[in-house]
Coordinates of N, CA and C in Angstrom, one line a residue:
X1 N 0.8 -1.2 0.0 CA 0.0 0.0 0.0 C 0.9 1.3 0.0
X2 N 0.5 2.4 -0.7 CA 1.3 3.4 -0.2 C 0.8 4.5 0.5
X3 N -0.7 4.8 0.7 CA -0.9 4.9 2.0 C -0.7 4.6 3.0
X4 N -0.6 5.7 4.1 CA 0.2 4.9 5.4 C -1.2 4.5 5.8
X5 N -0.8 3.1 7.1 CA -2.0 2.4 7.3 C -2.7 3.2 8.3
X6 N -2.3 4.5 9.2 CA -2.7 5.2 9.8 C -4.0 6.3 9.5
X7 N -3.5 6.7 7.9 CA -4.6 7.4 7.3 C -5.4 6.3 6.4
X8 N -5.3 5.3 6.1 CA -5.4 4.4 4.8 C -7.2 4.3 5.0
X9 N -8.0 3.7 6.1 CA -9.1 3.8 6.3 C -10.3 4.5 6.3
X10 N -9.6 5.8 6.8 CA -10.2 7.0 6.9 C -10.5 7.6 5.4
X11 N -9.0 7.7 4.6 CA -9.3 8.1 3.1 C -10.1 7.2 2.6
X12 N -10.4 6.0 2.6 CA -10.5 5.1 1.9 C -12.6 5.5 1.7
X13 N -13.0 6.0 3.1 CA -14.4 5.9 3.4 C -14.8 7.6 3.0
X14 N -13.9 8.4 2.8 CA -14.3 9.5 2.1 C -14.1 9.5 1.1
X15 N -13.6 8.5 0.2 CA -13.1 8.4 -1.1 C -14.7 8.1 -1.8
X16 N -15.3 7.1 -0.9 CA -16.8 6.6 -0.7 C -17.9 7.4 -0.6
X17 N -17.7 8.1 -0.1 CA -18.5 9.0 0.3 C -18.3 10.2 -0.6
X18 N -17.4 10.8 -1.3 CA -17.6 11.6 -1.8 C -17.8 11.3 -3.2
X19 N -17.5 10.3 -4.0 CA -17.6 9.8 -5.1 C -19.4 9.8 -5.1
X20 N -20.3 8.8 -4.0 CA -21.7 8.9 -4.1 C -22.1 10.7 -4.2
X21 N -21.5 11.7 -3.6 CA -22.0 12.9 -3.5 C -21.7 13.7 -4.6
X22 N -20.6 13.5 -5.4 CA -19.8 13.6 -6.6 C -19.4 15.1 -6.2
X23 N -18.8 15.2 -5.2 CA -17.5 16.0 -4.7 C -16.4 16.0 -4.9
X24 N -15.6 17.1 -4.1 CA -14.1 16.9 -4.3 C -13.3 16.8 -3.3
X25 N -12.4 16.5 -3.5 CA -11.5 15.2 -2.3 C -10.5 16.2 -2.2
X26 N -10.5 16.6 -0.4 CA -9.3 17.4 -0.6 C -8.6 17.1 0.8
X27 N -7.7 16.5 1.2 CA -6.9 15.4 1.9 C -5.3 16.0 2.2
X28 N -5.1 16.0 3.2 CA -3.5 15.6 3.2 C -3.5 14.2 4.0
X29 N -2.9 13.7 3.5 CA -2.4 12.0 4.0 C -0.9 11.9 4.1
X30 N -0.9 10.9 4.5 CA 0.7 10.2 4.9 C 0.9 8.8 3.8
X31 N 2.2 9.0 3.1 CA 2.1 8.1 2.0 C 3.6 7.6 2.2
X32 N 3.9 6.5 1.7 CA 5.2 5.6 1.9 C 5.4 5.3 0.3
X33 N 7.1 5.8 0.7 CA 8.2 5.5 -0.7 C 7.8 4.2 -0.7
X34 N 7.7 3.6 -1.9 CA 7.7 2.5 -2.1 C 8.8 1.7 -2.5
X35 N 10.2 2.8 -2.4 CA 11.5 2.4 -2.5 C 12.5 2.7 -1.2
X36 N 12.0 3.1 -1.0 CA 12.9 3.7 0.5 C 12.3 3.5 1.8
X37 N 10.9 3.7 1.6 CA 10.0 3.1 2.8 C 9.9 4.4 3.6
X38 N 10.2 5.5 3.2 CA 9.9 6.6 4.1 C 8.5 7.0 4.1
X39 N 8.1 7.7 4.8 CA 7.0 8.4 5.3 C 6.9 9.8 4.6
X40 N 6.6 9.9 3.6 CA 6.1 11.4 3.2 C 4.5 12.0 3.6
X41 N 4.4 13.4 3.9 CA 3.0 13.6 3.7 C 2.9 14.2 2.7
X42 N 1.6 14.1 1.6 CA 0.8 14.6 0.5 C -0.6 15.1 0.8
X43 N 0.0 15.5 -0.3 CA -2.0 16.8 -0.6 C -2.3 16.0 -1.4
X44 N -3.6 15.7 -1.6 CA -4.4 15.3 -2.3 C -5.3 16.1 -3.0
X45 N -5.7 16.3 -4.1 CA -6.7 17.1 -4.9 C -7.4 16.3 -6.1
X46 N -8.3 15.7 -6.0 CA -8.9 15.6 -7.1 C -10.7 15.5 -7.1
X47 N -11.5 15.2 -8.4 CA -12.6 15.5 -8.7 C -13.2 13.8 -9.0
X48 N -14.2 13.5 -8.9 CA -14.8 12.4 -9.7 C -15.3 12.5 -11.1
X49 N -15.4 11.6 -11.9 CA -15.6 12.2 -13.4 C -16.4 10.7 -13.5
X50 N -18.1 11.1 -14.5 CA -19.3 10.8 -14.7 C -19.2 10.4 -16.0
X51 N -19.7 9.1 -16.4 CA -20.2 9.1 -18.1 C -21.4 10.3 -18.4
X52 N -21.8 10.3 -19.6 CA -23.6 10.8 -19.6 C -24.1 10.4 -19.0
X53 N -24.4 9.0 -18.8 CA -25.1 8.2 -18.3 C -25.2 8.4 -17.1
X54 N -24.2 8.6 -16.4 CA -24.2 8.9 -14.5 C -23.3 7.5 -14.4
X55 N -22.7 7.0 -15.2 CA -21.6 5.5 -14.6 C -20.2 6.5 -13.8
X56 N -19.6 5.8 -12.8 CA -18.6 6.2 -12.5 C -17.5 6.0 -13.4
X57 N -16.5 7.3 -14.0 CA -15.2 6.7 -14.5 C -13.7 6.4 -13.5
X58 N -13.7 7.4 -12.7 CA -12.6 7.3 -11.9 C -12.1 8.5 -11.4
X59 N -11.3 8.8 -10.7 CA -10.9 10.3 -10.3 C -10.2 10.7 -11.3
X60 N -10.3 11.9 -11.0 CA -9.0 13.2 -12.0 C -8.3 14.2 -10.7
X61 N -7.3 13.7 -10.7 CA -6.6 15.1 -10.0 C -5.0 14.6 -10.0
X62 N -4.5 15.6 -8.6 CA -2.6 14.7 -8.6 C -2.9 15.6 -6.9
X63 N -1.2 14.9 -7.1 CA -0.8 14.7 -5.7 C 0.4 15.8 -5.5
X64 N 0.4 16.7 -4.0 CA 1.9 17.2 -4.5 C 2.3 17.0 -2.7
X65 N 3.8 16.4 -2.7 CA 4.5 16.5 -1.6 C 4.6 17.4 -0.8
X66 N 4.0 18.0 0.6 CA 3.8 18.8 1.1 C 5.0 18.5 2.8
X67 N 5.5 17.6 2.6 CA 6.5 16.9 3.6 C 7.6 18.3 4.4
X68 N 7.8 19.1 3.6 CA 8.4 20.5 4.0 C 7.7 21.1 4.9
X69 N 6.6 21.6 4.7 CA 5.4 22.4 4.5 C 4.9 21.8 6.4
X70 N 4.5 20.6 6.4 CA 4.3 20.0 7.6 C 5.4 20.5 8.4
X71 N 6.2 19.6 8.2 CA 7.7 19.8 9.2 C 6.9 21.6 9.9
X72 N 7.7 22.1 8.7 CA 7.4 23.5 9.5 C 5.9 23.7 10.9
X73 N 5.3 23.4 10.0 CA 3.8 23.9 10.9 C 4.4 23.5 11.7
X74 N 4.6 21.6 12.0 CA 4.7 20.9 13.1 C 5.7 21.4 14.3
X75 N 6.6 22.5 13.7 CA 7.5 23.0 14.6 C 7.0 24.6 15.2
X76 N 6.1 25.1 14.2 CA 5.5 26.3 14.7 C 4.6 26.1 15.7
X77 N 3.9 24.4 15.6 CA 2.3 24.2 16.6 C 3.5 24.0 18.0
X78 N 4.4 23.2 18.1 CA 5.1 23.0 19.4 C 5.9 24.5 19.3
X79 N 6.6 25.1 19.0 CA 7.0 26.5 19.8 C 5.8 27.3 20.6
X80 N 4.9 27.1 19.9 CA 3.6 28.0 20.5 C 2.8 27.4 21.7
X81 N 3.2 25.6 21.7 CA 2.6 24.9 23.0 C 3.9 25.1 23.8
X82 N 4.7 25.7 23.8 CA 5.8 25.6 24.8 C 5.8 27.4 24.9
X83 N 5.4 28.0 24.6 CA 5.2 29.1 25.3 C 3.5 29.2 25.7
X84 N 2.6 28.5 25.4 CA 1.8 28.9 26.0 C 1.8 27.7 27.4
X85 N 2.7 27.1 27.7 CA 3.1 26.5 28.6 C 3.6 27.2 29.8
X86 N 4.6 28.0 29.1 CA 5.1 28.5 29.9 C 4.4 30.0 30.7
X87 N 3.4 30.3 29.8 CA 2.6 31.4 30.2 C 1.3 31.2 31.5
X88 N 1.1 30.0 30.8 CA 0.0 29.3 32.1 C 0.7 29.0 33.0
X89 N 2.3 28.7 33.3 CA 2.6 28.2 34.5 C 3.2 29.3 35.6
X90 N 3.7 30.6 34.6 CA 3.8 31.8 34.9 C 2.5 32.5 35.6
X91 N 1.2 32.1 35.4 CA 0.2 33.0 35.6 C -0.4 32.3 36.7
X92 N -0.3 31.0 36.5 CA -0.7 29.5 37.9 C 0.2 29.8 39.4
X93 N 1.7 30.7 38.6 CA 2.7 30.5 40.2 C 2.2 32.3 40.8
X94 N 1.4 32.9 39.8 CA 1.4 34.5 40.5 C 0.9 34.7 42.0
X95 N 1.6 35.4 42.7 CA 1.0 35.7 44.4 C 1.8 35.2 45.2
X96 N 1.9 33.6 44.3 CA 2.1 32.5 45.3 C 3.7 32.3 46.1
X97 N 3.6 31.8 47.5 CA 4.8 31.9 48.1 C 4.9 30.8 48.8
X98 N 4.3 30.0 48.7 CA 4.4 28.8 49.5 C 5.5 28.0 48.5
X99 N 6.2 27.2 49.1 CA 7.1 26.2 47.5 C 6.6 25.1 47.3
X100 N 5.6 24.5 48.2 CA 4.7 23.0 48.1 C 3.3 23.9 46.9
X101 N 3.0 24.5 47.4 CA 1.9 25.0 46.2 C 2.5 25.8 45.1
X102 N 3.5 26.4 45.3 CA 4.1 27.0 44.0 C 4.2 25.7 42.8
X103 N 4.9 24.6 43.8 CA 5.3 23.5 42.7 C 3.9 23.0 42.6
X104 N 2.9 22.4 43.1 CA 1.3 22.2 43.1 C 1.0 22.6 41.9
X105 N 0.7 23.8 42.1 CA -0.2 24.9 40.9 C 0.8 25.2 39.7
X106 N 2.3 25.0 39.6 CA 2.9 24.9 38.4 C 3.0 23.9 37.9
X107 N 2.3 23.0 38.6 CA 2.8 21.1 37.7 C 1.4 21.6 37.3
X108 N 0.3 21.5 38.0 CA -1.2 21.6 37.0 C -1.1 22.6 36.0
X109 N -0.4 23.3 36.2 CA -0.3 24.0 34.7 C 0.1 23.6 33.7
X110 N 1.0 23.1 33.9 CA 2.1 22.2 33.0 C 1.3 21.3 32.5
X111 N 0.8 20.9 33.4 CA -0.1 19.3 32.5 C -1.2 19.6 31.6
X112 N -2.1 20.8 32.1 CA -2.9 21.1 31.1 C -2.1 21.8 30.0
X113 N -1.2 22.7 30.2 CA -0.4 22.9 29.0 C -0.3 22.4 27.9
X114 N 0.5 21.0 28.4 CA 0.9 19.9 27.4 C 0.0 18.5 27.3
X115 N -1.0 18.9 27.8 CA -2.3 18.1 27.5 C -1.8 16.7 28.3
X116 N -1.0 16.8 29.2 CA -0.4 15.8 29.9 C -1.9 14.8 30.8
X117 N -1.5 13.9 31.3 CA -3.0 12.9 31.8 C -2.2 12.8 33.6
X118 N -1.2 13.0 33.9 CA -0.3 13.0 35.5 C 0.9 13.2 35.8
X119 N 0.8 13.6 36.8 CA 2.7 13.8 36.9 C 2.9 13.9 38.3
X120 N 4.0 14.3 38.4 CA 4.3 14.6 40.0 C 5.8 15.6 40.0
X121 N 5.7 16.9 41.3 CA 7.0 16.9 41.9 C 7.9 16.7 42.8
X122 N 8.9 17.2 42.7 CA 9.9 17.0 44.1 C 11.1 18.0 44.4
X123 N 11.3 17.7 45.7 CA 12.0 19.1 46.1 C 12.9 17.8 46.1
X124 N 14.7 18.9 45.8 CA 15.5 17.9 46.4 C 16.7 18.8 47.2
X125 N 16.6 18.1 48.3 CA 17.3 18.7 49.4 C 18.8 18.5 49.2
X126 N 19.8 19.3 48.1 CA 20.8 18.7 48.3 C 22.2 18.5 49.1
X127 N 21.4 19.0 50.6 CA 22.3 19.1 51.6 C 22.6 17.7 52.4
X128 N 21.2 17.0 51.8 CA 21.4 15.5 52.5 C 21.1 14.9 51.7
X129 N 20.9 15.0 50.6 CA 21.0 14.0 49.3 C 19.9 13.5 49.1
X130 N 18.2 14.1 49.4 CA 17.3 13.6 49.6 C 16.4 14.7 48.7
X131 N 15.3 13.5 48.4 CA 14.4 14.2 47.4 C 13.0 13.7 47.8
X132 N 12.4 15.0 47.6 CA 10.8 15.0 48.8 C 9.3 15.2 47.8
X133 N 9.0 13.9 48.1 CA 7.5 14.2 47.1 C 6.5 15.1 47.8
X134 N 6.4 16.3 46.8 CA 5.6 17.2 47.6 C 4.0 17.8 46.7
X135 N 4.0 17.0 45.2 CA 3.2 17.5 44.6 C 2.9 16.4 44.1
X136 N 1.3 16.0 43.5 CA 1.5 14.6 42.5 C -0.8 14.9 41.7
X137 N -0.9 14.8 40.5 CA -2.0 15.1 39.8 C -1.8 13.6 39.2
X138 N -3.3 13.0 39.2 CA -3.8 11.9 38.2 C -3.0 10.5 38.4
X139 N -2.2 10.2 39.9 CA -1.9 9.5 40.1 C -2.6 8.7 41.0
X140 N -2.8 7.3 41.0 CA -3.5 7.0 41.9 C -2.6 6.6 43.2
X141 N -3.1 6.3 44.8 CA -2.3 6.1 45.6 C -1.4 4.9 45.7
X142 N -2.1 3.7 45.0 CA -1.2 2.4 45.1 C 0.2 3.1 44.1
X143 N -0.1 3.6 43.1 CA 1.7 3.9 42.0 C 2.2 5.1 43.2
X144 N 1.4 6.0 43.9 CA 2.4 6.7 44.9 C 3.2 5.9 45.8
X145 N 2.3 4.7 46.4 CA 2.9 3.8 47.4 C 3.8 3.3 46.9
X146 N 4.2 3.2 45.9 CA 5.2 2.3 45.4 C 6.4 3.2 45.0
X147 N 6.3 4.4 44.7 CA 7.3 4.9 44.8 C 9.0 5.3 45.5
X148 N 9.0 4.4 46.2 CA 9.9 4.5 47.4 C 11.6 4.6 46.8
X149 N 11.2 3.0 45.5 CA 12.8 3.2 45.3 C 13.4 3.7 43.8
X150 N 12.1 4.9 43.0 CA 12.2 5.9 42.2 C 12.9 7.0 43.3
X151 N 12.4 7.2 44.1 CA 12.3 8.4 44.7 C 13.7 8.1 45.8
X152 N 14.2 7.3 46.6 CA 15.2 6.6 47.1 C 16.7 6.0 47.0
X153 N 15.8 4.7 46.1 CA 17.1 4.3 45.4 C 17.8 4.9 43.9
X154 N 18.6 4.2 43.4 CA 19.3 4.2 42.1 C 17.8 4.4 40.9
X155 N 17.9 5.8 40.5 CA 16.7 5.7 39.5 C 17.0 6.6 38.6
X156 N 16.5 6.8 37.0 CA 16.4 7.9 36.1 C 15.8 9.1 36.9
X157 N 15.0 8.9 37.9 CA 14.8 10.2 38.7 C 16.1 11.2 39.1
X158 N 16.9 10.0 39.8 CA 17.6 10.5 40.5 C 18.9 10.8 39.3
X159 N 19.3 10.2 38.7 CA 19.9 10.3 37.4 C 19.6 11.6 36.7
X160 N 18.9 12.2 36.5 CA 18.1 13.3 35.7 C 18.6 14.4 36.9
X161 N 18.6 14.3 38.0 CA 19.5 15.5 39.4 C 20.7 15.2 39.0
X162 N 21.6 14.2 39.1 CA 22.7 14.6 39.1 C 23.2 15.2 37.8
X163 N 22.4 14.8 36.5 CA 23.2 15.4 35.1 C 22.8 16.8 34.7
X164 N 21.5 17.1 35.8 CA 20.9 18.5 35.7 C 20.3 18.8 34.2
X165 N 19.8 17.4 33.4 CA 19.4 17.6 32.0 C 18.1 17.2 32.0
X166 N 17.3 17.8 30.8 CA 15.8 16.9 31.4 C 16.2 15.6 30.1
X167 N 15.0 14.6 30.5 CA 15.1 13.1 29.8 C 13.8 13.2 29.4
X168 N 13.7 12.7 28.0 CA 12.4 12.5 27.4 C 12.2 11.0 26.9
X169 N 11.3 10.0 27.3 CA 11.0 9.2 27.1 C 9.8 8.6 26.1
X170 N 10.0 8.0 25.2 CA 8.9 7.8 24.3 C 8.0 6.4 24.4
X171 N 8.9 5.6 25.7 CA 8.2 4.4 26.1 C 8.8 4.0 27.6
X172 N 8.3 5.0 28.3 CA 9.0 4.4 29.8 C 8.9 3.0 29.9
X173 N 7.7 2.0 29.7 CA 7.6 0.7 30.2 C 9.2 0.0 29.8
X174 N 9.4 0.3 28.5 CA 10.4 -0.5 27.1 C 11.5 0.5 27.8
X175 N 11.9 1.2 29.0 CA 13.2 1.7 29.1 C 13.8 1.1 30.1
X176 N 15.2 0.3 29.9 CA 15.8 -0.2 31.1 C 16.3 1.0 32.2
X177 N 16.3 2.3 31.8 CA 16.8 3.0 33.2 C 15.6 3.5 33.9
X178 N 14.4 3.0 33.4 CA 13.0 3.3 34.4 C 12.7 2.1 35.4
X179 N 12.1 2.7 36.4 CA 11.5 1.9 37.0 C 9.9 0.9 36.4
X180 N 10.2 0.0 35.6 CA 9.0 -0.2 34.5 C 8.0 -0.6 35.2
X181 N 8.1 -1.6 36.8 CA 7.3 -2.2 37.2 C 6.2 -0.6 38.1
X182 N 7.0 -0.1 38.0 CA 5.9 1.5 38.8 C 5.3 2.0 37.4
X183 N 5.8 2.2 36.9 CA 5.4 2.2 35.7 C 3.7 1.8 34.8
X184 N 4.0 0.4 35.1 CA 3.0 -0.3 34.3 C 1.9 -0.1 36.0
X185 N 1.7 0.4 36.8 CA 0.8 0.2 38.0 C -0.3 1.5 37.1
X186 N 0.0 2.2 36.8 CA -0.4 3.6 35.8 C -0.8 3.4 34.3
X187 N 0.0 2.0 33.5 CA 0.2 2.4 32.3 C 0.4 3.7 31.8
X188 N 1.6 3.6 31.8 CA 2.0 4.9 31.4 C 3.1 4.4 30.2
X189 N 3.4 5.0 29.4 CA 3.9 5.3 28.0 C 5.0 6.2 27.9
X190 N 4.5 7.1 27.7 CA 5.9 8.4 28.3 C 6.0 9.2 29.0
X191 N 7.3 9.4 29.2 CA 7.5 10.9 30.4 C 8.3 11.9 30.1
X192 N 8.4 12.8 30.6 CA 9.6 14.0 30.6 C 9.8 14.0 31.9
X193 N 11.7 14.3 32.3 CA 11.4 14.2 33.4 C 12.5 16.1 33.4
X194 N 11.9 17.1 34.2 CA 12.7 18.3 34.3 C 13.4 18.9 35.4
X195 N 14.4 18.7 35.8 CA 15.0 19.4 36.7 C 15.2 20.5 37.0
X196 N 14.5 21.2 37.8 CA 14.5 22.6 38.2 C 16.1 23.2 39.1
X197 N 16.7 23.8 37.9 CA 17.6 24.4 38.2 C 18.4 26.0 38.3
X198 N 18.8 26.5 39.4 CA 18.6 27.4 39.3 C 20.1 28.2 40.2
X199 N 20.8 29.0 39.0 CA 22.4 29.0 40.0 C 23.3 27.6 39.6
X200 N 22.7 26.5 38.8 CA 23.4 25.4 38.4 C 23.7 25.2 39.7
X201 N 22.5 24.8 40.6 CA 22.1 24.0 41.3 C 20.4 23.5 41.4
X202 N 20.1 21.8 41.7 CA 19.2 21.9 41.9 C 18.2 21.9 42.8
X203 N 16.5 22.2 42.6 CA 16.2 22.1 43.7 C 14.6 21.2 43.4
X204 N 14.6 20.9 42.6 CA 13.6 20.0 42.9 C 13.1 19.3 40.9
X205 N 12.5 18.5 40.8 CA 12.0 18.0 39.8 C 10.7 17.6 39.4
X206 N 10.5 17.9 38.0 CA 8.9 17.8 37.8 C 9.0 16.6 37.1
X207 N 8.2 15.6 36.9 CA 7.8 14.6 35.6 C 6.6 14.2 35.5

């Protein structure tokens, strides 16, 4: 096929539907080299065309590579979700002076932000080497309970403080430096995890 199987269905049932209405098909889809096997996206444009009679003959149109064209948007729609991220978490922390609700009401920001489904934070004390759960949304309490040796032991949590970098994950279960069995108590899929640093020191972590 060289539609990708992701759009393949959907086109396939407007292709249906507009043919009976004798419309015009106007689509961008995701289409595969059929020598390279890459992933391009296309525009689609075309018309249905009728005998006298009213028999179907077949479409008329073409196709043009729009794979540029995406890219861009796709990098204009995330700069604008990372500042309007940053505007809601800016507007979530105003007044506020407490650092358990500062971190509270800037992680709910954050999640609605980034259309996130839970997260949690943590202060980390690095006078004694300790890191304090003091925030957590959409978690239930058995995956909190179990947090002991994320938050404790040897973990990408803890990993992510000492390199002071954030880690993005596109399959926590499928990553050996996660904790996968806390993990799957959530099903969860991916994470970001960000270290809040300040003076290149840190003091606490969102994920």
């Amino acid at each position: 096929r060289i539609i990708d199987p992701r759009d393949h269905v959907a086109l396939h049932r407007r292709i249906l539907r507009l043919r009976l209405e004798r419309g015009e098909l106007r689509e961008e889809v995701r289409a595969i080299h059929q020598k390279t096997g890459a992933v391009r996206w296309v525009m689609l444009r075309a018309v249905p065309q009728f005998s006298p009679n009213g028999g179907f003959l077949g479409w008329e149109g073409f196709g043009i590579d729009i794979t540029d064209r995406r890219g861009v948007q796709e990098a204009l729609s995330n700069q604008n979700a990372r500042v309007e991220a940053l505007f809601e978490v800016a507007r979530a922390l105003q007044g506020q002076t407490d650092p358990a609700l500062v971190l509270l009401r800037g992680l709910r920001a954050l999640l609605t932000a980034t259309r996130s489904v839970c997260g949690y934070g943590c202060f980390y004390h690095s006078e004694i080497d300790e890191v304090e759960l003091v925030a957590a949304h959409g978690l239930s309490e058995h995956y909190l309970d179990n947090m002991d040796g994320v938050i404790k032991g040897p973990s990408l949590l803890r990993q992510t403080i000492a390199s002071k970098k954030g880690v993005m994950l596109s399959d926590i279960q499928g990553d050996p430096r996660a904790h996968t069995n806390v993990a799957k108590i959530e099903n969860l899929r991916s994470a970001i995890l960000m270290p809040l640093v300040a003076d290149d020191e840190v003091y606490g972590i969102l994920v």
